[in-house]
Short mmCIF file of C-alpha atoms in Angstrom, two decimals:
data_model
loop_
_atom_site.label_atom_id
_atom_site.label_comp_id
_atom_site.label_asym_id
_atom_site.label_seq_id
_atom_site.Cartn_x
_atom_site.Cartn_y
_atom_site.Cartn_z
CA MET A 1 -179.97 -19.20 2.69
CA VAL A 2 -178.23 -18.92 6.06
CA GLU A 3 -177.39 -22.29 7.67
CA PHE A 4 -177.58 -21.96 11.46
CA LYS A 5 -176.25 -24.62 13.83
CA SER A 6 -179.91 -25.08 14.78
CA ILE A 7 -183.05 -23.00 14.52
CA GLY A 8 -186.47 -23.36 16.13
CA GLU A 9 -190.00 -22.43 15.08
CA ASP A 10 -191.43 -18.95 14.61
CA VAL A 11 -188.03 -17.35 14.02
CA ARG A 12 -187.68 -14.12 12.06
CA VAL A 13 -184.22 -12.95 11.05
CA SER A 14 -184.17 -9.81 8.94
CA ASP A 15 -182.48 -10.15 5.58
CA GLN A 16 -180.62 -6.97 6.58
CA ALA A 17 -179.08 -8.62 9.66
CA VAL A 18 -175.46 -9.76 9.35
CA ILE A 19 -174.70 -13.09 11.02
CA VAL A 20 -170.99 -13.59 10.32
CA ARG A 21 -170.73 -17.21 11.54
CA PRO A 22 -174.22 -18.75 11.38
CA GLU A 23 -172.75 -22.23 11.90
CA LEU A 24 -171.94 -21.11 15.49
CA VAL A 25 -175.47 -19.84 16.20
CA THR A 26 -178.26 -21.80 17.91
CA ILE A 27 -181.69 -20.16 17.92
CA GLY A 28 -184.72 -21.35 19.91
CA ASN A 29 -188.42 -20.69 19.27
CA HIS A 30 -190.27 -17.37 18.93
CA VAL A 31 -187.22 -15.22 18.18
CA ALA A 32 -186.94 -11.97 16.23
CA ILE A 33 -183.60 -10.60 15.05
CA ASP A 34 -184.22 -7.23 13.44
CA MET A 35 -182.55 -5.24 10.67
CA TRP A 36 -179.00 -3.99 11.02
CA VAL A 37 -178.10 -6.50 13.75
CA TYR A 38 -174.44 -7.48 13.47
CA LEU A 39 -173.40 -10.73 15.17
CA SER A 40 -169.80 -11.97 14.89
CA THR A 41 -169.66 -14.40 17.86
CA LYS A 42 -170.85 -17.83 18.85
CA ALA A 43 -174.43 -17.43 20.08
CA THR A 44 -176.96 -19.48 22.01
CA ILE A 45 -180.33 -17.74 21.75
CA GLY A 46 -183.20 -19.22 23.75
CA ASN A 47 -186.98 -18.87 23.39
CA TYR A 48 -189.09 -15.69 23.22
CA ILE A 49 -186.17 -13.38 22.49
CA HIS A 50 -186.04 -10.09 20.63
CA ILE A 51 -182.86 -8.45 19.36
CA ALA A 52 -183.89 -4.99 18.17
CA PRO A 53 -182.52 -2.95 15.24
CA SER A 54 -178.93 -1.71 15.12
CA VAL A 55 -177.55 -4.09 17.76
CA SER A 56 -173.87 -5.12 17.56
CA ILE A 57 -172.66 -8.32 19.22
CA ILE A 58 -168.92 -8.45 18.62
CA GLY A 59 -165.81 -10.39 19.54
CA GLY A 60 -165.15 -12.89 16.77
CA ALA A 61 -165.37 -16.68 16.52
CA GLY A 62 -163.79 -17.34 19.92
CA ALA A 63 -166.25 -15.10 21.79
CA GLU A 64 -169.74 -16.01 22.95
CA ILE A 65 -173.13 -14.62 23.92
CA ILE A 66 -175.75 -16.69 25.73
CA MET A 67 -179.32 -15.39 25.90
CA GLU A 68 -181.69 -17.41 28.05
CA ASP A 69 -185.47 -17.41 27.53
CA PHE A 70 -187.40 -14.12 27.56
CA SER A 71 -184.28 -11.93 27.37
CA ASN A 72 -184.04 -8.93 25.05
CA ILE A 73 -181.64 -6.34 23.65
CA GLY A 74 -182.99 -2.86 22.83
CA SER A 75 -182.11 -0.85 19.73
CA GLY A 76 -178.53 0.29 19.47
CA GLY A 77 -177.22 -2.18 22.05
CA ARG A 78 -173.51 -2.97 21.98
CA ILE A 79 -172.51 -6.34 23.41
CA VAL A 80 -168.73 -6.73 23.56
CA CYS A 81 -167.87 -10.40 24.14
CA ALA A 82 -164.15 -9.97 23.39
CA SER A 83 -161.94 -6.92 23.19
CA ASP A 84 -158.32 -5.90 23.09
CA ASP A 85 -156.74 -5.24 26.49
CA PHE A 86 -155.97 -1.56 26.04
CA THR A 87 -153.20 -1.61 28.67
CA GLN A 88 -150.86 -3.82 26.64
CA GLY A 89 -150.11 -5.04 23.12
CA LEU A 90 -151.19 -3.65 19.81
CA ILE A 91 -154.87 -2.90 19.32
CA SER A 92 -156.88 -3.83 16.25
CA PRO A 93 -158.59 -6.91 14.84
CA VAL A 94 -156.40 -6.65 11.74
CA VAL A 95 -153.19 -7.05 13.80
CA PRO A 96 -152.12 -10.71 14.18
CA VAL A 97 -153.23 -12.13 17.53
CA GLU A 98 -149.67 -12.85 18.73
CA TYR A 99 -149.09 -9.08 18.94
CA ARG A 100 -152.28 -8.38 20.92
CA THR A 101 -153.72 -9.19 24.33
CA ILE A 102 -157.38 -10.14 24.06
CA ILE A 103 -159.97 -10.25 26.82
CA SER A 104 -162.59 -12.83 25.80
CA LYS A 105 -165.28 -13.85 28.28
CA PRO A 106 -168.88 -14.87 27.53
CA VAL A 107 -171.68 -12.37 28.04
CA ILE A 108 -174.70 -14.07 29.58
CA PHE A 109 -178.30 -12.87 29.73
CA LYS A 110 -180.18 -14.94 32.31
CA LYS A 111 -183.94 -15.45 31.94
CA PHE A 112 -185.96 -12.22 31.68
CA ALA A 113 -182.87 -9.97 31.50
CA THR A 114 -183.34 -6.97 29.22
CA LEU A 115 -181.21 -4.09 27.96
CA GLY A 116 -182.79 -0.75 27.15
CA VAL A 117 -181.82 1.23 24.06
CA ASN A 118 -178.20 2.20 23.41
CA CYS A 119 -176.68 0.20 26.27
CA THR A 120 -173.19 -1.31 26.25
CA VAL A 121 -172.19 -4.57 27.97
CA LEU A 122 -168.52 -5.48 28.40
CA PRO A 123 -166.86 -8.93 28.25
CA GLY A 124 -167.62 -11.40 31.03
CA VAL A 125 -170.76 -9.69 32.34
CA THR A 126 -173.73 -11.76 33.46
CA LEU A 127 -177.06 -9.98 33.49
CA ALA A 128 -178.91 -11.74 36.31
CA GLU A 129 -182.42 -13.16 36.07
CA GLY A 130 -185.03 -10.43 35.65
CA CYS A 131 -182.49 -7.61 35.52
CA ILE A 132 -183.39 -4.53 33.46
CA VAL A 133 -180.80 -2.01 32.28
CA GLY A 134 -182.04 1.50 31.47
CA ALA A 135 -181.27 3.40 28.28
CA ASN A 136 -177.71 4.58 27.58
CA SER A 137 -176.20 2.59 30.45
CA VAL A 138 -172.80 0.85 30.45
CA VAL A 139 -172.67 -2.51 32.23
CA THR A 140 -169.14 -3.28 33.44
CA LYS A 141 -169.87 -5.97 36.05
CA ASP A 142 -172.43 -8.65 36.91
CA THR A 143 -175.87 -7.51 38.01
CA GLU A 144 -178.19 -8.73 40.76
CA PRO A 145 -181.47 -10.58 40.07
CA TRP A 146 -184.66 -8.58 39.59
CA MET A 147 -182.99 -5.18 39.85
CA ILE A 148 -183.33 -2.18 37.56
CA TYR A 149 -180.00 -0.56 36.65
CA ALA A 150 -179.13 2.79 35.07
CA GLY A 151 -176.10 4.95 34.44
CA SER A 152 -172.50 4.74 33.36
CA PRO A 153 -171.34 2.60 34.97
CA ALA A 154 -174.73 0.98 35.58
CA ARG A 155 -175.88 1.00 39.20
CA PRO A 156 -178.98 -0.52 40.84
CA ILE A 157 -181.81 1.98 41.26
CA LYS A 158 -184.93 -0.06 42.01
CA VAL A 159 -186.22 -3.59 42.62
CA ARG A 160 -188.31 -5.11 39.82
CA GLU A 161 -191.59 -6.88 40.64
CA ARG A 162 -191.25 -10.48 39.51
CA ASP A 163 -194.39 -12.46 40.44
CA ARG A 164 -196.52 -11.45 37.43
CA ILE A 165 -193.55 -11.92 35.07
CA LEU A 166 -192.90 -15.47 36.28
CA GLU A 167 -196.62 -16.31 36.24
CA SER A 168 -197.06 -15.00 32.68
CA ALA A 169 -193.99 -16.89 31.44
CA LYS A 170 -195.26 -20.13 32.97
CA LEU A 171 -198.68 -19.70 31.32
CA LEU A 172 -197.09 -18.93 27.95
CA GLU A 173 -194.70 -21.90 28.12
CA ASN A 174 -197.61 -24.26 28.96
CA LYS A 175 -199.75 -22.94 26.10
#
């Protein structure tokens, strides 16, 4: 059995998910981590979170993802929390670190932030509260709250209505 740093109630982790360092993973309540998820980083996963099938969260033990309550990652998402700097040094996780230059910055999903299917997020990006990223987008920089983004690189395309979302979350949390 996998020994997480801590785990809440109503948590479902597929037996086909690969959590490389479970001792670095904190999971809240009402969380689903689906099949073929690959997680190699430190992770703080809040409440009411879904990580869909075929998601990769990579970067190794020194990298980190933080997912606040009600955030989600759609199928095929690629979250890169650490990567080689391609402008200098050798490139590959099998090359000793002293011969590489690594960019390692936490990726943060604020409350209600969600990625659509097949999106990529690069190191150091914060997805702002309520932000939605449309399918096949690449997020290279921080987003603005309650905006819908799309494209490569992702750009804001529309404001997201937030009142009902916040009201529903408050009712659910007080249940």
